[in-house]
Coordinates of C-alpha atoms in Angstrom, one line a residue:
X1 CA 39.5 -4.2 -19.3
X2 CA 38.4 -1.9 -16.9
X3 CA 40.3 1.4 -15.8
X4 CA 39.8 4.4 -13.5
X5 CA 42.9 6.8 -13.0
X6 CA 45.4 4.4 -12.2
X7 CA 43.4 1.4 -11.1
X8 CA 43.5 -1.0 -13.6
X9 CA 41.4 -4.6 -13.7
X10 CA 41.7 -7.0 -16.5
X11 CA 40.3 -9.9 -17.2
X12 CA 41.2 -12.3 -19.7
X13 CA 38.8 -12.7 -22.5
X14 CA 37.6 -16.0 -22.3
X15 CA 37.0 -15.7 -18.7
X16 CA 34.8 -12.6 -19.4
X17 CA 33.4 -14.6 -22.5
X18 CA 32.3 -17.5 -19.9
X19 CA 30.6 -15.1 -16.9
X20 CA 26.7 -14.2 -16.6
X21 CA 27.1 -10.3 -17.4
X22 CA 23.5 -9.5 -17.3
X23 CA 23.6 -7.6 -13.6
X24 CA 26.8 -6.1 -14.8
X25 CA 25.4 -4.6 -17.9
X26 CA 22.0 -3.6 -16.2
X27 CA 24.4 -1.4 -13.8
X28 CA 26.3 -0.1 -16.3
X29 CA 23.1 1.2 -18.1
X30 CA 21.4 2.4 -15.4
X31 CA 24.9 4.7 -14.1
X32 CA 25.3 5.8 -17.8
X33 CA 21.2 7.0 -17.5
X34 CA 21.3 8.6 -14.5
X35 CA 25.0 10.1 -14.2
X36 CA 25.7 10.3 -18.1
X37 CA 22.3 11.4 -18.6
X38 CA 22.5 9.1 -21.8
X39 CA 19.6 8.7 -23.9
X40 CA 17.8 5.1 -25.2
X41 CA 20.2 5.5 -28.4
X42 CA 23.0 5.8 -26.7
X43 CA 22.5 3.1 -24.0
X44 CA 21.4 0.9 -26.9
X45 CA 24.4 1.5 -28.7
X46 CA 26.6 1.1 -25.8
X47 CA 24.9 -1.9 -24.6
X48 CA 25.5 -3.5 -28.4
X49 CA 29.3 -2.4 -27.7
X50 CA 29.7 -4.5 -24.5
X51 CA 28.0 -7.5 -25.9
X52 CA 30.1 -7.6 -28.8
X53 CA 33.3 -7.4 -26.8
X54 CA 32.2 -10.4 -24.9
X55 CA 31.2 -12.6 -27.8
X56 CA 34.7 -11.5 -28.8
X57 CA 36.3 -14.0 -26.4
X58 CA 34.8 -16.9 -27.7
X59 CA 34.5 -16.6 -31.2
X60 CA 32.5 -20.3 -31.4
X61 CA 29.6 -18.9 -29.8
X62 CA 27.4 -16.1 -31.3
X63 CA 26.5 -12.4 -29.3
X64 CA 24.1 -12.8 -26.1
X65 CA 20.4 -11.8 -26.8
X66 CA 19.4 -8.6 -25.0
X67 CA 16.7 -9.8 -22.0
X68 CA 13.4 -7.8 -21.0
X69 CA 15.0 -6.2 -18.6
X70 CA 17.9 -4.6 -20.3
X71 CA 14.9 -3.6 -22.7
X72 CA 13.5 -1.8 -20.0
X73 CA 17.1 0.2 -19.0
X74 CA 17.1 1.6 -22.6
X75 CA 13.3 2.7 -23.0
X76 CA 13.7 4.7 -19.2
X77 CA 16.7 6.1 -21.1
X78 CA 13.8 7.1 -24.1
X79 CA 11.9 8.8 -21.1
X80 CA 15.0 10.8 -19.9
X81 CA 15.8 12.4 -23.0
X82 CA 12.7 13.7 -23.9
X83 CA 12.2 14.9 -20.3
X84 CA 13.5 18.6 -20.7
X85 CA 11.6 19.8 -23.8
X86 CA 13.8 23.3 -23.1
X87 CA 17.1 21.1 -24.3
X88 CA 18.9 22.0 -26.7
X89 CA 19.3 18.7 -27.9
X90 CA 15.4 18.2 -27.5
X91 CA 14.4 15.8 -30.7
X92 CA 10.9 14.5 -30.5
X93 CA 10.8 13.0 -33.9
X94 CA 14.5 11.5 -34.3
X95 CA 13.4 10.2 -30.3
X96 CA 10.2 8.7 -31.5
X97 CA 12.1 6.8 -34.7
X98 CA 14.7 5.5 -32.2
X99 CA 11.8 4.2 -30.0
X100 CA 10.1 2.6 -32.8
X101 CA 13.0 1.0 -34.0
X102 CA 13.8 -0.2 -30.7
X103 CA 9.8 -1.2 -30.2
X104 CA 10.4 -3.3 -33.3
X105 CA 13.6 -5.1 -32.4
X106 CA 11.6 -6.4 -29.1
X107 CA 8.4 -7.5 -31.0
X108 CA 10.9 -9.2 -33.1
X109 CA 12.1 -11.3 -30.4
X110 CA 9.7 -14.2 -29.2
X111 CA 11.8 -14.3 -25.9
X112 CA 11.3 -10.9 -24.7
X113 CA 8.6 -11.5 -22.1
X114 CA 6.6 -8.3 -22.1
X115 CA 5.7 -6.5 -18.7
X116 CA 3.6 -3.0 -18.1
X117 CA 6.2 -1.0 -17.2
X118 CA 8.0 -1.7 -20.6
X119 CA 4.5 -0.1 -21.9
X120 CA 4.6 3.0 -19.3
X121 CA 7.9 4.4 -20.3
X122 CA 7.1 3.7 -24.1
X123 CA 3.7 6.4 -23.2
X124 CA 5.5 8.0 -20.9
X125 CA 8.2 8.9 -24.0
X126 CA 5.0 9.4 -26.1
X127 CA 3.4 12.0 -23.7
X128 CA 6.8 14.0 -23.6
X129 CA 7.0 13.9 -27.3
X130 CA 3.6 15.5 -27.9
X131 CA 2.3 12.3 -30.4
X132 CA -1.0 12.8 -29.1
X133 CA -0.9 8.6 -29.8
X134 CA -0.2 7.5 -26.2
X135 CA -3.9 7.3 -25.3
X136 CA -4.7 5.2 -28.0
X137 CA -1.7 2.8 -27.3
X138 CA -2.6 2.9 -23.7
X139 CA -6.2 1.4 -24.9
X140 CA -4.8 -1.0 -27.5
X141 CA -1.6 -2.6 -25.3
X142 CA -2.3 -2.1 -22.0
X143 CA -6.0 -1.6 -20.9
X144 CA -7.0 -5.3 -20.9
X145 CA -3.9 -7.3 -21.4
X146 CA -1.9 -5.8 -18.0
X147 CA -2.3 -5.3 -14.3
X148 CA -1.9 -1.7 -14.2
X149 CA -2.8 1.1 -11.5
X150 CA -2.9 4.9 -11.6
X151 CA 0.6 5.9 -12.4
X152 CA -0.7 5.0 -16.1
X153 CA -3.6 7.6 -15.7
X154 CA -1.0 10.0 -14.2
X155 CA 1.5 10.1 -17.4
X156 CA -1.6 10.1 -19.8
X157 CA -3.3 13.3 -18.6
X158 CA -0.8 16.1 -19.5
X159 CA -1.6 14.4 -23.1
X160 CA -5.6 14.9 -22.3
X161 CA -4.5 18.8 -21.1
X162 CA -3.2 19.2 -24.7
X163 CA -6.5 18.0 -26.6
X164 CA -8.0 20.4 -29.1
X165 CA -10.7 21.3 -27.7
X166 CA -11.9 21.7 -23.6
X167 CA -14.8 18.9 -24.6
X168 CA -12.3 16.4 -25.5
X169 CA -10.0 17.1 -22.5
X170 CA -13.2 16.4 -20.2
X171 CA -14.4 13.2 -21.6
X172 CA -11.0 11.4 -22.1
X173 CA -11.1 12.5 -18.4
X174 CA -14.2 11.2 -17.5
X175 CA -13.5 8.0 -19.8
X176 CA -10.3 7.4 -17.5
X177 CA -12.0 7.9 -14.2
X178 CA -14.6 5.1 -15.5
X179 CA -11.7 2.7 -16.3
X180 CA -10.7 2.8 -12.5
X181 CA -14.2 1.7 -11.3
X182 CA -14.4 -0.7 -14.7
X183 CA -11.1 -2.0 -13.6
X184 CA -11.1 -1.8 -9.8
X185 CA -7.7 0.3 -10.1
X186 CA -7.4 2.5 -7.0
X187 CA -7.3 6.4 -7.9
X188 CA -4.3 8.0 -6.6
X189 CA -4.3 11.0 -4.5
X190 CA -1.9 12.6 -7.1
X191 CA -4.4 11.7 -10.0
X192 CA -7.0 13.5 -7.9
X193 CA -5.2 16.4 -7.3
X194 CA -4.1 17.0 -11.3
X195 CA -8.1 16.8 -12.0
X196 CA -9.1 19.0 -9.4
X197 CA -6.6 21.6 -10.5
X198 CA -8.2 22.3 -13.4
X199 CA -11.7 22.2 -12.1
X200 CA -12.6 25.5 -13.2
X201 CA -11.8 24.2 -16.8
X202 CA -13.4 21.2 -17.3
X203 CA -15.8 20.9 -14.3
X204 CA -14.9 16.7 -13.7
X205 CA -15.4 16.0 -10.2
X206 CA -13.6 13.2 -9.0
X207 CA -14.5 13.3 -5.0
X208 CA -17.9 12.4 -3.4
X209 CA -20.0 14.9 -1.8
X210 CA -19.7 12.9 1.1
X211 CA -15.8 13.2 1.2
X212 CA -16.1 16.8 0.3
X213 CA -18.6 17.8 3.3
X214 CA -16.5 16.0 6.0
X215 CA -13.5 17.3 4.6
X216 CA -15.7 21.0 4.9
X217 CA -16.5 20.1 8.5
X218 CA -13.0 18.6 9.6
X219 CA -10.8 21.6 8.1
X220 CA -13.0 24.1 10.3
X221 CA -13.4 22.4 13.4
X222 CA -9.3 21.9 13.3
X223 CA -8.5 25.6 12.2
X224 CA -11.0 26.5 15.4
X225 CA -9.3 24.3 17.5
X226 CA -6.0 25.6 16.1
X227 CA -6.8 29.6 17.1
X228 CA -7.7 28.0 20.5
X229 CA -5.2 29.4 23.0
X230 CA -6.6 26.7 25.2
X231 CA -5.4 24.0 23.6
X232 CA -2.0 24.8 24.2
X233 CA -2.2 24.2 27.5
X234 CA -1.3 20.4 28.8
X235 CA -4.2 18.6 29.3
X236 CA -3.8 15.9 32.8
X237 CA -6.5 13.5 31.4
X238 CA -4.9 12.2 27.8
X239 CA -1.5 13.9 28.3
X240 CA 0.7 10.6 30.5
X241 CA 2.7 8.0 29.8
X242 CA 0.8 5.1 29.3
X243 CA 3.4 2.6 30.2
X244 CA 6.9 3.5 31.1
X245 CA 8.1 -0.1 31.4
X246 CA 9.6 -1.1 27.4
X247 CA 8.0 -4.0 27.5
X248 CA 4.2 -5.2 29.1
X249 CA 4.3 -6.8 32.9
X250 CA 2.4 -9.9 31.4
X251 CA 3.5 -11.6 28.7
X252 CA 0.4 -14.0 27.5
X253 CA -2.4 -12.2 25.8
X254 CA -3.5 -11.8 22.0
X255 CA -2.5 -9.5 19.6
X256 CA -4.6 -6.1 18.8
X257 CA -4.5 -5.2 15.5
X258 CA -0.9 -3.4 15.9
X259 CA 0.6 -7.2 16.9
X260 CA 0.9 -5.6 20.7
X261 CA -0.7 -8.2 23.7
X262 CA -1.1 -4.9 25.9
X263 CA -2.0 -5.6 29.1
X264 CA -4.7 -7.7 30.9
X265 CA -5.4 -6.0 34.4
X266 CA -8.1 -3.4 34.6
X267 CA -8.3 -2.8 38.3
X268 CA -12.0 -1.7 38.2
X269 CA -13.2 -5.1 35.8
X270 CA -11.5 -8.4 36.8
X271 CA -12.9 -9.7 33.6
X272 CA -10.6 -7.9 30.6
X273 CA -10.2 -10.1 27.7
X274 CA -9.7 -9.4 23.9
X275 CA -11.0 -7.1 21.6
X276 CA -13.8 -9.5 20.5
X277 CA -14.8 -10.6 24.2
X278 CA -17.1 -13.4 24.2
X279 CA -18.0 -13.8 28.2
X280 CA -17.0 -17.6 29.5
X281 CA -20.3 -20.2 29.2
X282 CA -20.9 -22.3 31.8
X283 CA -23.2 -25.5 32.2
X284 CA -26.0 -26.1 29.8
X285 CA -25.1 -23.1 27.3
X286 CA -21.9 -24.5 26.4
X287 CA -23.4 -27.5 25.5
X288 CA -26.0 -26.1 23.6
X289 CA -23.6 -24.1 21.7
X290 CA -21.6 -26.7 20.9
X291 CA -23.9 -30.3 20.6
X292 CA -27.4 -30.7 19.3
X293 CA -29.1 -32.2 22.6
X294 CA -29.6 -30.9 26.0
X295 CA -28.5 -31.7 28.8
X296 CA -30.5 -31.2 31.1
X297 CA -28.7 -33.0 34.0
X298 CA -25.2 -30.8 33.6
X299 CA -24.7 -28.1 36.3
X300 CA -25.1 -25.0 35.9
X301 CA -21.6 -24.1 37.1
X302 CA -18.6 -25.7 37.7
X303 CA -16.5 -26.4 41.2
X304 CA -15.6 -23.2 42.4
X305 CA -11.6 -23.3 43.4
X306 CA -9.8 -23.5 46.7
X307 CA -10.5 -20.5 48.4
X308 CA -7.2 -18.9 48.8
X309 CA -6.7 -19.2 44.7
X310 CA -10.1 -17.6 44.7
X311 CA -9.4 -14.9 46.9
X312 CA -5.6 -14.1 45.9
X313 CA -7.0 -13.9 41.9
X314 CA -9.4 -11.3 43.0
X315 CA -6.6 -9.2 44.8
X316 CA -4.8 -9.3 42.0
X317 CA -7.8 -8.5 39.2
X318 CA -9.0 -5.5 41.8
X319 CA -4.7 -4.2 41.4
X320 CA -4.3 -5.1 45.3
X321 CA -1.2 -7.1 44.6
X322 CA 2.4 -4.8 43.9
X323 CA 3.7 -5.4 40.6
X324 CA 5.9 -3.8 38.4
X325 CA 3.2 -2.0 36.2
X326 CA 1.5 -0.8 39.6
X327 CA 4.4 0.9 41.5
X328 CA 5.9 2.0 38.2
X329 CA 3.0 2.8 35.6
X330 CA 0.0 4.2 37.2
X331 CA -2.8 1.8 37.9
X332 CA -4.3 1.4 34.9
X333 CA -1.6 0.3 32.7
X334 CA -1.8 -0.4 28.7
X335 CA 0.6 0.1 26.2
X336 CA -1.3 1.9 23.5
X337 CA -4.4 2.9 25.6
X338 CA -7.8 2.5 23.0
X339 CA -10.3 4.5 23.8
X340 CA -12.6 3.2 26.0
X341 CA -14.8 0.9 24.9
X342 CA -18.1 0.9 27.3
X343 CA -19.7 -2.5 26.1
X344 CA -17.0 -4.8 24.5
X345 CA -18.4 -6.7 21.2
X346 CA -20.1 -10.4 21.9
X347 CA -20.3 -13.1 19.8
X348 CA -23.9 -12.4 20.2
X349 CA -24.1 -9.0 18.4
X350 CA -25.8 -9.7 15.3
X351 CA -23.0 -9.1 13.3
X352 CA -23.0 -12.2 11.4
X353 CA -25.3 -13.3 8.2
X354 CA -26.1 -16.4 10.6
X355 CA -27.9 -14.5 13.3
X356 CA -30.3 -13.0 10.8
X357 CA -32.1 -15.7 10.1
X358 CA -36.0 -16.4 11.5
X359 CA -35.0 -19.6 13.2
X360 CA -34.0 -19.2 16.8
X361 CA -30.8 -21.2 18.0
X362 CA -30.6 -22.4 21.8
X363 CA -27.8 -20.5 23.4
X364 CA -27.4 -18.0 26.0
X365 CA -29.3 -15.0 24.7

């Protein structure tokens, strides 16, 4: 039974008894967290409510286990109430016996499937509480036995600013920074930022001279550029449309890297391919790139074409013919113009383990 001001649903027991509630329930505990701003007690308690009153339509079967992730609902709603340390109801220690007992109840349980998050609101609640114990659980629970990333790092260190003595707060910082590279967890940019705050305290770099220098080099060159009145005039060489048209004039091509096929025709090269443009073989360097033999009776280039194909294709490449891209987007249309790339990469550029070797391979070199 259900009611809002006058709206009224009900729904016989044995019905309700017989439905999968779990979403339902999940709901309810996450509106009673955030709305309600009920605490893991609470939702716990009013989770055990709503389970008994469905076991109470079918009085054969025995109360629904609470699942992992209803688990999870309650110990966020640990994290919430011992958010605002300024409360009034502010409890650490009856908080940290409710989140034991809960803790307990799930170890209890071989079903409960557990999952890192479960652990990051438990040190989370720990951090908030001021145990000084969340580091130590991070290392014992989580460190090797969970795929976890920074955010872990991130709830931990207002627990390593607390630490008795400056010494303390540096090396559990350090130690942290070394789990990362141990553990090839990505820092954060947030994580950074918290340990660079307090440089002047506990002297823990966490950037590369190298990082530091361009970012030296970079934040100058932009503030001059900034100051420049110059710069605020248009500029006719990058500032146009690249293509107007909302979609390109030829439709085969390959993808760049952004998934766009971009345009073919560069009037001043009739030869525009890819990104990775390997020039076409002809002759007896195909076959050497492809066979072990020579061949030394093959051609050295195929049958031109008919000369009116011939002469119309070079028309086009050379932008002679009208199409749309040429009457309506400038002559030298792309749709996200790269910056120019003077000599296109080969497949003969010595950027393969291969080509290093001491033993020559035929080919066109």
């Amino acid at each position: 039974m259900c009611k809002r001001d006058s709206f009224v649903i009900s729904v016989p027991p044995a019905t309700f008894a017989a439905l999968e509630t779990e979403s339902l329930f999940l709901a309810m505990l996450h509106l009673h967290r955030q709305q309600g701003n009920e605490g893991g007690q609470q939702l716990l308690e009013r989770l055990q409510t709503m389970i008994k009153s469905k076991a109470s339509g079918s009085p054969s079967s025995a109360p629904e286990a609470i699942t992992a992730s209803l688990y999870l609902q309650i110990l966020k709603g640990f994290v919430r109430e011992s958010k605002d340390r300024s409360a009034a109801n502010f409890n650490p220690q009856k908080t940290m016996r409710d989140l034991a007992g809960v803790i307990q109840q799930m170890t209890s349980d071989p079903t409960i499937v557990w999952a890192g998050d479960m652990h990051l609101e438990i040190m989370k609640t720990m951090v908030q509480c001021g145990t000084m114990m969340a580091n130590s659980y991070f290392v014992t629970n989580v460190l090797r036995k969970f795929d976890w990333n920074c955010t872990f790092l991130e709830a931990l260190y207002p627990e390593y600013r607390r630490a008795a003595d400056v010494d303390t707060w540096a090396e559990l910082t350090k130690r942290a920074l070394v789990w990362t590279a141990r553990y090839d967890v990505p820092v954060t940019e947030e994580f950074k930022r918290l340990v660079e705050d307090d440089y002047a305290t506990i002297k823990v770099q966490v950037r590369t001279f190298r990082e530091l220098a361009v970012f030296q080099f970079r934040n100058v060159e932009e503030e001059r550029v900034a100051r420049d009145p110059v710069n605020l005039l248009s500029n006719p060489y990058t500032d146009f449309v690249a293509h107007a048209l909302p979609f390109p004039d030829r439709d085969v091509g390959y993808p760049n890297e952004y998934g766009d096929i971009g345009q073919w025709r560069n009037p001043s090269n009739p030869a525009k391919g890819p990104n990775h443009h390997a020039p076409q073989m002809y002759g007896e360097n195909l076959k050497a790139y492809t066979s072990e033999w020579r061949d030394p009776t093959n051609p050295a280039a195929p049958p031109a074409m008919p000369n009116p194909w011939e002469r119309k294709y070079q028309q086009y490449a050379r932008g002679q013919h009208p199409s749309y891209d040429m009457t309506y987007a400038g002559p030298n249309p792309e749709i996200f113009p790269e910056r120019k790339v003077f000599r296109q990469k080969t497949r003969w550029d010595q950027f393969d383990i291969n080509k290093q070797s001491k033993y020559k391979m035929m080919g066109a070199h």
